XYZ file of C-alpha atoms in Angstrom:
492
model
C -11.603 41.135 -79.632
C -12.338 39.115 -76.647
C -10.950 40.693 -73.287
C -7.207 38.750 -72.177
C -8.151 36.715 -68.962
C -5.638 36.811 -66.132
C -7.431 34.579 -63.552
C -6.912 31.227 -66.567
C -3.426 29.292 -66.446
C -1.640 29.140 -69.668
C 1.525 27.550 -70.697
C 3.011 29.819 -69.307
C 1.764 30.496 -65.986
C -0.784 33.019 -64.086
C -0.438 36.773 -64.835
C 2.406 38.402 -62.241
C 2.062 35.626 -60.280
C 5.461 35.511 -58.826
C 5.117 39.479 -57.504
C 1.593 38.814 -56.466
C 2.069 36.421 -54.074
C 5.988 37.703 -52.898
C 7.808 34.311 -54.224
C 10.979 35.706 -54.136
C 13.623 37.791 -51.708
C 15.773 40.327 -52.938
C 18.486 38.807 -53.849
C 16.117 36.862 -56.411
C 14.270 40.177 -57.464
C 17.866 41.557 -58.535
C 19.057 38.350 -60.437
C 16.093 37.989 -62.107
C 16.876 41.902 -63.393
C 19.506 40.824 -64.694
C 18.943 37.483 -65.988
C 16.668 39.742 -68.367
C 19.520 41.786 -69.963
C 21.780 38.873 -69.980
C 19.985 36.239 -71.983
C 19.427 39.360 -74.576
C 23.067 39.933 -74.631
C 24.290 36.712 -74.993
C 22.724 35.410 -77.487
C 21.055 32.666 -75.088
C 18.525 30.640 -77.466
C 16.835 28.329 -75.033
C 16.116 27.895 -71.166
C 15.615 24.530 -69.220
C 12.928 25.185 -66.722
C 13.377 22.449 -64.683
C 12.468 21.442 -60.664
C 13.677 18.437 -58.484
C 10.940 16.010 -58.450
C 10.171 12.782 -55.625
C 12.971 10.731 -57.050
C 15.678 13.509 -56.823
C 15.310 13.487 -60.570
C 15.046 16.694 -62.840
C 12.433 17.110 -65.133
C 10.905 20.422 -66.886
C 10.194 22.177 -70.065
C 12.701 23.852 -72.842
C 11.176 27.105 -73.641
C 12.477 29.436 -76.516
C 13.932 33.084 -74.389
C 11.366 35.245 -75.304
C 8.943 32.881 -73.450
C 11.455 32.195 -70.428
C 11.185 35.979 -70.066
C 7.412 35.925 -69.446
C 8.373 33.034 -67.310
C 10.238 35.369 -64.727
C 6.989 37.443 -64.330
C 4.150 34.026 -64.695
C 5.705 31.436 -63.457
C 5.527 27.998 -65.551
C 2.392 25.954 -66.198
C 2.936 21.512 -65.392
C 0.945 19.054 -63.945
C 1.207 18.156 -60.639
C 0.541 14.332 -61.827
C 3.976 13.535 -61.882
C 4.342 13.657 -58.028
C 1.648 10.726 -58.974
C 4.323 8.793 -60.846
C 6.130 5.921 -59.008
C 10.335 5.403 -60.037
C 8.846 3.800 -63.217
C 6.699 6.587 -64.284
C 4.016 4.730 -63.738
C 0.884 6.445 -61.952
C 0.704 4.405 -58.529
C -2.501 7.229 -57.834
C -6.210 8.304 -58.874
C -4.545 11.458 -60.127
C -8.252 12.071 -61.956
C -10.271 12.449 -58.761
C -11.247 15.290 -56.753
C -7.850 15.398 -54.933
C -5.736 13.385 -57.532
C -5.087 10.793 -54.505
C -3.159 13.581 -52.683
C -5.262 14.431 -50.403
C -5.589 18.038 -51.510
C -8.168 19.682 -53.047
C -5.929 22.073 -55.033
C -4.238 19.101 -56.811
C -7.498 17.037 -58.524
C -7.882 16.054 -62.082
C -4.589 16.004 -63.158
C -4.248 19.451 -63.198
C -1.226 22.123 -63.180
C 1.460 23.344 -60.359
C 3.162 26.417 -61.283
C 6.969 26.181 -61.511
C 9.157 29.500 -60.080
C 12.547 29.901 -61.127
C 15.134 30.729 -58.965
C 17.309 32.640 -60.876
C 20.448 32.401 -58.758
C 20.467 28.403 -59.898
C 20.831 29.914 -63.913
C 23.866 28.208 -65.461
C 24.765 28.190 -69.290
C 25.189 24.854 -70.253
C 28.104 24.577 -72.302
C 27.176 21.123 -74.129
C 23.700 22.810 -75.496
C 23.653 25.346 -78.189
C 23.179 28.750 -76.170
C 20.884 27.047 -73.978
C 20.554 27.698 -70.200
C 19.276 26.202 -67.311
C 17.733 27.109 -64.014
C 16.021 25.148 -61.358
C 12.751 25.649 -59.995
C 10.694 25.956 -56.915
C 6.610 24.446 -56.901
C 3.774 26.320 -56.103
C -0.448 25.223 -55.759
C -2.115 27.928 -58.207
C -3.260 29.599 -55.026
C 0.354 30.535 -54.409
C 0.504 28.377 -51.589
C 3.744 26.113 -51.711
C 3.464 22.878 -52.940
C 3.373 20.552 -50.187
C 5.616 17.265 -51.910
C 8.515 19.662 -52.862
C 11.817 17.794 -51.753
C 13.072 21.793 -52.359
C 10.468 23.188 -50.194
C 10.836 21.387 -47.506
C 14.812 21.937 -47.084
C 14.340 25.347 -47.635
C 11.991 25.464 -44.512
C 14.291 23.470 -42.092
C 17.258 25.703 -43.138
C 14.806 28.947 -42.585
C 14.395 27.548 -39.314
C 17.767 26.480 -38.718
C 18.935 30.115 -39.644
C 16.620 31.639 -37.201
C 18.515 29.570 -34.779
C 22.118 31.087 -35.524
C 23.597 28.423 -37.296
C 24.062 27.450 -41.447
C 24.301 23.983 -42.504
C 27.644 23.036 -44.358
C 27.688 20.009 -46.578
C 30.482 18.649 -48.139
C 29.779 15.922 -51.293
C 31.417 13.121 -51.798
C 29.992 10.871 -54.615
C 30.501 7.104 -56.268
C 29.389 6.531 -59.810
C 29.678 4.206 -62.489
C 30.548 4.842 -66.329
C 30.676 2.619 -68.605
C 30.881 2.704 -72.347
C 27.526 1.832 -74.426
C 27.611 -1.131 -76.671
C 23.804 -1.371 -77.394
C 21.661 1.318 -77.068
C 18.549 -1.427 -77.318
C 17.111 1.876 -78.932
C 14.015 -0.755 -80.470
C 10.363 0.016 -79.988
C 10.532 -4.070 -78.324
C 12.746 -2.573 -75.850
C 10.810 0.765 -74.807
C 8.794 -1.116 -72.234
C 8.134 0.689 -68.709
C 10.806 0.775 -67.245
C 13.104 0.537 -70.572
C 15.691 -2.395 -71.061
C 18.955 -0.653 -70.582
C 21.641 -0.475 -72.705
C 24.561 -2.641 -73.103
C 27.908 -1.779 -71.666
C 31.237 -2.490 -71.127
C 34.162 -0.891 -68.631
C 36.586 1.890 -69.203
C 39.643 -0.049 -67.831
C 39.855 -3.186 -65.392
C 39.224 -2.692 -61.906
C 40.572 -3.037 -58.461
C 43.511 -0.703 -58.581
C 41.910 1.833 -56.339
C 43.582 4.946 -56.916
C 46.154 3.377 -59.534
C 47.893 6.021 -61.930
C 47.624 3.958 -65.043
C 43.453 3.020 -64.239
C 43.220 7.277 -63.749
C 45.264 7.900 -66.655
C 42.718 5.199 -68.805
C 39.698 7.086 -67.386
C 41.440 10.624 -67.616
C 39.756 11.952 -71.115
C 36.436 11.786 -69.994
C 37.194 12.687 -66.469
C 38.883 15.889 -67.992
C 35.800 16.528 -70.217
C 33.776 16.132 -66.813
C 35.470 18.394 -65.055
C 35.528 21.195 -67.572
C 31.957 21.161 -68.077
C 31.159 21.369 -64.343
C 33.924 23.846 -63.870
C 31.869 25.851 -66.492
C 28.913 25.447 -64.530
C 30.902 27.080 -61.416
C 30.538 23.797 -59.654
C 33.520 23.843 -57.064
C 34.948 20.150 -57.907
C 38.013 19.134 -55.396
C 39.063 15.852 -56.781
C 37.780 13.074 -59.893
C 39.086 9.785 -59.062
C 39.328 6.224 -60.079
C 37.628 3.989 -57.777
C 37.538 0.669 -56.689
C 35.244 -1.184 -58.753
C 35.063 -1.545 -62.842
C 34.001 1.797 -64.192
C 33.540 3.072 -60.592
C 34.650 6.702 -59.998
C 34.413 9.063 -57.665
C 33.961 12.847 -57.604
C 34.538 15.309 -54.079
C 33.217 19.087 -53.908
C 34.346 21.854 -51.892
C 32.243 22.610 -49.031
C 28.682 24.757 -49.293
C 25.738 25.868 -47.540
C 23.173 23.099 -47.132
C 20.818 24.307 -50.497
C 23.870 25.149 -52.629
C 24.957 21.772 -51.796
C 21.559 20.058 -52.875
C 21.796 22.405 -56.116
C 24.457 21.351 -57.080
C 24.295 17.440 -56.191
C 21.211 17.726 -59.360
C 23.434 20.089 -61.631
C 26.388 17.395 -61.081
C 24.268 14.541 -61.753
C 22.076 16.041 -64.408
C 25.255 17.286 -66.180
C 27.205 13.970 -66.071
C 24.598 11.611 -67.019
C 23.801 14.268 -70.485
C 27.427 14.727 -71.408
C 28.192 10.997 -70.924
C 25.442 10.123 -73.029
C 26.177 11.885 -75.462
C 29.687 10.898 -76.092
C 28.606 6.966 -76.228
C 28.672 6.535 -72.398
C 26.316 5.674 -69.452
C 26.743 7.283 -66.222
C 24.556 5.608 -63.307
C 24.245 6.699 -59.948
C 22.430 3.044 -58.902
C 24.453 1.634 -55.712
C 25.292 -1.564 -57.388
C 24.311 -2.076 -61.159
C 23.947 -5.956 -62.216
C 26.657 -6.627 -63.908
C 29.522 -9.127 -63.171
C 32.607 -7.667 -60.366
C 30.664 -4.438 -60.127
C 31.169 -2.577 -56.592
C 28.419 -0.996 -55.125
C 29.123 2.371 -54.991
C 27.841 4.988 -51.540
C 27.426 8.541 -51.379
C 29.515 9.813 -48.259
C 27.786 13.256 -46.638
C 30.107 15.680 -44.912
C 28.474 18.161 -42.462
C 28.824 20.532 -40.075
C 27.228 23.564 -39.132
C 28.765 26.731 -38.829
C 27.927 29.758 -35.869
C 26.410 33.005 -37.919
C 27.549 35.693 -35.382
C 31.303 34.130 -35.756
C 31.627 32.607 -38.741
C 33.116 29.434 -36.987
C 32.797 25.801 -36.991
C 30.459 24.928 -34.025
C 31.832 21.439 -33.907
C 35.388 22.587 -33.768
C 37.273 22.480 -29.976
C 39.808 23.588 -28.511
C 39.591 21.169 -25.555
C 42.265 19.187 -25.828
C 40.700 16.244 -24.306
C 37.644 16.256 -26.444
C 37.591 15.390 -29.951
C 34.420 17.385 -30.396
C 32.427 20.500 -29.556
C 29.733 19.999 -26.874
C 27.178 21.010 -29.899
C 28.932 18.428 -32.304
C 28.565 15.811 -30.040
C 24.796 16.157 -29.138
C 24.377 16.785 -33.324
C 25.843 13.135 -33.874
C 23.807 11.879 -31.087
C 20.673 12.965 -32.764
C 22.200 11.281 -35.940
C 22.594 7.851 -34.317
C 19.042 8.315 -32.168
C 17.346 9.054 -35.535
C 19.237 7.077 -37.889
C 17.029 4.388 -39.246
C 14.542 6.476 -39.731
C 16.624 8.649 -42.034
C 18.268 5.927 -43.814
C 14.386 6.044 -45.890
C 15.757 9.443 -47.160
C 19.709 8.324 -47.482
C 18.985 5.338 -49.133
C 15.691 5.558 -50.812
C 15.627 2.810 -53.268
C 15.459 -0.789 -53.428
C 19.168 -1.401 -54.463
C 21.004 0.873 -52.001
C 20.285 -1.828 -49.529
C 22.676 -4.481 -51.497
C 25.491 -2.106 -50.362
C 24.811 -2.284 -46.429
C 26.683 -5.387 -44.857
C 30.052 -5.562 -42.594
C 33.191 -5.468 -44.501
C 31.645 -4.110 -47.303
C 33.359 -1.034 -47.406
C 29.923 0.275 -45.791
C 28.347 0.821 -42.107
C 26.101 -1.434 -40.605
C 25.376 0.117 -37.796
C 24.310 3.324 -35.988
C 27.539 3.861 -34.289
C 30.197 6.997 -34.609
C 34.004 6.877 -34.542
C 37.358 8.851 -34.822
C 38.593 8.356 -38.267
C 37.333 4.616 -38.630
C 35.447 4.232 -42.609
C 33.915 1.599 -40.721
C 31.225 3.687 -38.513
C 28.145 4.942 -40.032
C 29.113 8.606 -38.274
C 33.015 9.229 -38.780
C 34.244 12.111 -36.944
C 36.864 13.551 -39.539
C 39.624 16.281 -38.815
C 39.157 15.347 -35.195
C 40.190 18.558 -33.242
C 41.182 20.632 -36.210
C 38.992 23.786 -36.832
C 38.036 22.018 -39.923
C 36.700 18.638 -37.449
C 33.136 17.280 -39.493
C 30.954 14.373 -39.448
C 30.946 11.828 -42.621
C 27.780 9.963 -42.945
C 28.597 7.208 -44.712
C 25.619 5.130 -45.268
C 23.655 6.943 -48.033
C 23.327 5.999 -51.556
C 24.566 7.978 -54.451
C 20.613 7.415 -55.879
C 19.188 10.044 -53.028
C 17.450 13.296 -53.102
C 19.783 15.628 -51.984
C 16.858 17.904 -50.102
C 15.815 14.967 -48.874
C 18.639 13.560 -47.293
C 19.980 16.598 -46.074
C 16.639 17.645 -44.257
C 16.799 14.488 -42.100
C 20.409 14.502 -41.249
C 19.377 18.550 -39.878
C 16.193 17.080 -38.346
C 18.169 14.240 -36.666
C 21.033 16.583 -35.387
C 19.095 19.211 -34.635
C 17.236 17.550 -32.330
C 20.167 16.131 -30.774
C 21.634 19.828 -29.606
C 18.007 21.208 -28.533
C 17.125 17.967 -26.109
C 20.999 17.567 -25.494
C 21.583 13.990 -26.147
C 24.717 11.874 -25.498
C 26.369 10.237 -28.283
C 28.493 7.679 -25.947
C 32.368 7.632 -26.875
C 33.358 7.038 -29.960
C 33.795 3.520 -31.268
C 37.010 1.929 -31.929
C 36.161 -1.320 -33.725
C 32.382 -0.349 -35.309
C 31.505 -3.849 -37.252
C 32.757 -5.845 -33.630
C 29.284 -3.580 -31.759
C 27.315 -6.259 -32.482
C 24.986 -4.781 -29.357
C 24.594 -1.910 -31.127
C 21.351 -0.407 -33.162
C 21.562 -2.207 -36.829
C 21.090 0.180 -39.905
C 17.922 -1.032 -41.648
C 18.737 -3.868 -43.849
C 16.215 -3.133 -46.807
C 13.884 -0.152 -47.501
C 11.276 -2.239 -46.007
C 12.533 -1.736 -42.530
C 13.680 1.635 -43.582
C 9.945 2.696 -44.305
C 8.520 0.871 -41.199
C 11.011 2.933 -39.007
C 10.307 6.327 -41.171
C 6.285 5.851 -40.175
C 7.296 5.242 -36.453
C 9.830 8.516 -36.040
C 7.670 10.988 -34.234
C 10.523 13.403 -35.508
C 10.498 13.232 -38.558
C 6.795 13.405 -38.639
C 7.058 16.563 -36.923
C 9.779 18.464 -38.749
C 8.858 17.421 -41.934
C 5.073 16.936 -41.417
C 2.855 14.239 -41.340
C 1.659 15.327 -45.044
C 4.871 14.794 -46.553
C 5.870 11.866 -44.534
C 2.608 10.047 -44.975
C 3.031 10.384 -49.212
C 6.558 9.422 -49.461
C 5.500 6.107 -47.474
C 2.634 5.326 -49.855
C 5.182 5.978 -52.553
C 8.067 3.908 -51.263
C 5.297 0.863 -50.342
C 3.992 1.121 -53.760
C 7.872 0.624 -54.835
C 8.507 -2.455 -52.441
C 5.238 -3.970 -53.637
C 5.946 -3.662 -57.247
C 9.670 -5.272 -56.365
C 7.904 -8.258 -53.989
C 5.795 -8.919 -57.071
C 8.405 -9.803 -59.432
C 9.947 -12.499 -60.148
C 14.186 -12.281 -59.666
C 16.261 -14.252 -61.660
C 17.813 -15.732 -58.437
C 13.881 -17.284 -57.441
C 14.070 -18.836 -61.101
C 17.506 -20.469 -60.666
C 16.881 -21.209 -56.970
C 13.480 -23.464 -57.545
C 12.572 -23.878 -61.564
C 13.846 -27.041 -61.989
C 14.987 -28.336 -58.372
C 10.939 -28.370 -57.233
């Protein structure tokens, strides 16, 4: 019999690879303990190993428990290839060469990542048959992190940020549509790259924001919604009926910064399966193309809250201020910093179709007291509850993403003590003022030029997600639209 080899990768992983190379704290070591005796107990069949990839998107491997066991020791075998994979899955990179087009010797040929679990994300899923699901963090076989993990790279701003005396709290507040599906266009014509999408139709007519008898139309699947991510300890504060057709909305309780980006891909992951598979779509694009669709935004509430005190360090007690000394210089790194972040906020082609005056969206890089109209709203203004909305992003974004500029911006704000100005009163009448970007063209052009962002996040990262994002404008500035077609067919 041939002698077991520890030092080859299986399916599985690399022997003890998580204890050899210290991958998780204590907290992790004890869950993981436990996760062991609970699967056994009950009855758990399956585990979703899955990670957050470029896109914000989840993707992974289903493993039968006995192997998700070996899992919590090994670590999980997949190829680092599909950080090589553009929003189409197609492979925008040489992933075959030396360094797979990464620029990394560690990630050539195509070759395999190892995915950790962290077992505090485990969550039954109550749709599956006793099948779980836990999210992952990426490592280089030599234990070394991998360096295009949106995950990672929170993780190490917040590690920072902790050191600091502060947490991050985010508060989610999320647009989506749903629509029934009419045609699947399930056809091997229609399984082209990207796939034609299905056929739809609304829920209940639109443009009775809030209306009772629109909620109460929308209510059964809202209800089924809200059990299932109830069930998955998700801490929902309100489902709503929005303003356009099929448009709803869905708020969380506030939760440190990670927790927050957890579960933005548990809520997303879990309404787009469920929907689907009671004959519904669920599609967190900004604005879909269909007729009297409204673009829909993805409004991030923050704050950051003092370690030693437990307090709100934007809160004040000054009467004539509406905001803490630290708040203020936090939103003035926001509105320094802000076109460069609006790459991370809104990351895709479409969000852009969303960002015009009187839109029910910002424009510009401007703050206010309770005015929907600024990019930065100061909500709660002088309560001990007093936050900052960012309303420009895109329900489409990667939560780590986003979340790691906003702290990069703000950050940098408190520690060179910046000046936000006073607060606006009239935000689309500043026509003097810095303009959001208007497509992800500028936004990538100002995302190459922010010496910040290049600094917290690093050059390495940076540098990728801009040869990602160019290969996605080029691909779009190659096709096409049927608006070119209609505009000059038959007129020239």
């Amino acid at each position: 019999m041939s002698k077991k080899n520890n030092n080859v990768i299986s399916s599985i992983g690399l022997d003890n690879f998580i204890s050899k190379h210290g991958l998780w704290n204590s907290e992790q070591i004890k869950a993981a303990k436990e996760l062991v005796q609970r699967v056994e107990e009950e009855g758990i069949k399956y585990v979703r190993v899955t990670y957050c990839d470029q896109h914000g998107l989840t993707r992974g491997k289903m493993l039968p428990v006995k192997q998700f066991i070996a899992v919590l020791k090994n670590g999980l075998a997949s190829t680092h290839a599909i950080f090589a994979m553009d929003s189409a899955n197609n492979i925008f990179l040489p992933v075959f060469s030396e360094d797979g087009g990464f620029g990394n010797a560690e990630m050539g040929g195509a070759g395999d990542m190892v995915l950790v679990p962290d077992p505090t994300t485990f969550r039954l899923l109550p749709w599956g048959d006793s099948t779980a699901w836990v999210l992952s963090d990426l490592y280089l076989k030599s234990g070394a992190v991998m360096p295009f993990s949106p995950r990672a790279i929170l993780a190490n701003q917040l590690q920072d940020l902790h050191a600091k005396g502060y947490e991050l709290l985010i508060g989610l507040e999320v647009e989506f549509h749903v629509f029934k599906i009419d045609d699947p266009h399930l056809t091997m014509q229609a399984s082209t790259q990207p796939a034609e999408p299905p056929s739809v139709s609304p829920l209940a007519h639109a443009y009775q924001y809030q209306g009772e008898q629109n909620l109460d139309e929308v209510a059964p699947l809202m209800e089924l919604f809200h059990q299932h991510l109830a069930a998955l300890e998700l801490p929902i504060r309100s489902l709503e009926d929005e303003w356009g057709p099929g448009q709803c909305e869905i708020t969380m309780e506030p939760l440190p910064a990670m927790q927050a980006a957890d579960a933005m891909v548990l809520m997303r992951t879990t309404l787009k399966q469920l929907a689907r598979r009671h004959g519904y779509l669920v599609s967190f694009m900004c604005k879909p193309a269909l007729p009297n669709v409204y673009s829909s935004g993805w409004h991030l509430h923050q704050s950051l809250v003092d370690l030693k005190s437990g307090d709100n360090a934007f809160a004040t007690t000054d009467e004539a201020q509406f905001l803490s000394p630290i708040g203020q210089q936090y939103v003035a790194g926001l509105i320094e910093h802000a076109r460069a972040c609006t790459a991370f906020s809104n990351p895709t082609i479409n969000g852009y179709k969303r960002m015009n005056a009187n839109a029910l969206a910002p424009n510009r890089a401007v703050w206010s007291v309770d005015n929907k109209a600024a990019c930065l709203r100061l909500a709660n203004a002088g309560d001990p509850s007093a936050h900052i909305e960012n309303r420009s992003g895109e329900p489409a974004a990667n939560p780590y993403l986003f979340f790691a500029s906003q702290l990069a911006a703000g950050m940098d704000g408190i520690e060179t003590k910046k000046d936000p100005g006073p607060p606006l009163n009239d935000p689309y009448a500043q026509t003097d003022k810095t303009p959001l970007p208007a497509s992800l063209m500028e936004a990538v052009t100002a995302l190459d030029e922010s010496e910040l962002l290049r600094k917290v996040i690093g050059n390495t990262f940076v540098d990728y997600y801009l040869m990602l994002k160019r290969h996605e404008i080029h691909r779009f500035l190659s096709t096409v639209t049927d608006w070119e077609h209609r505009e000059y067919f038959e007129r020239y």
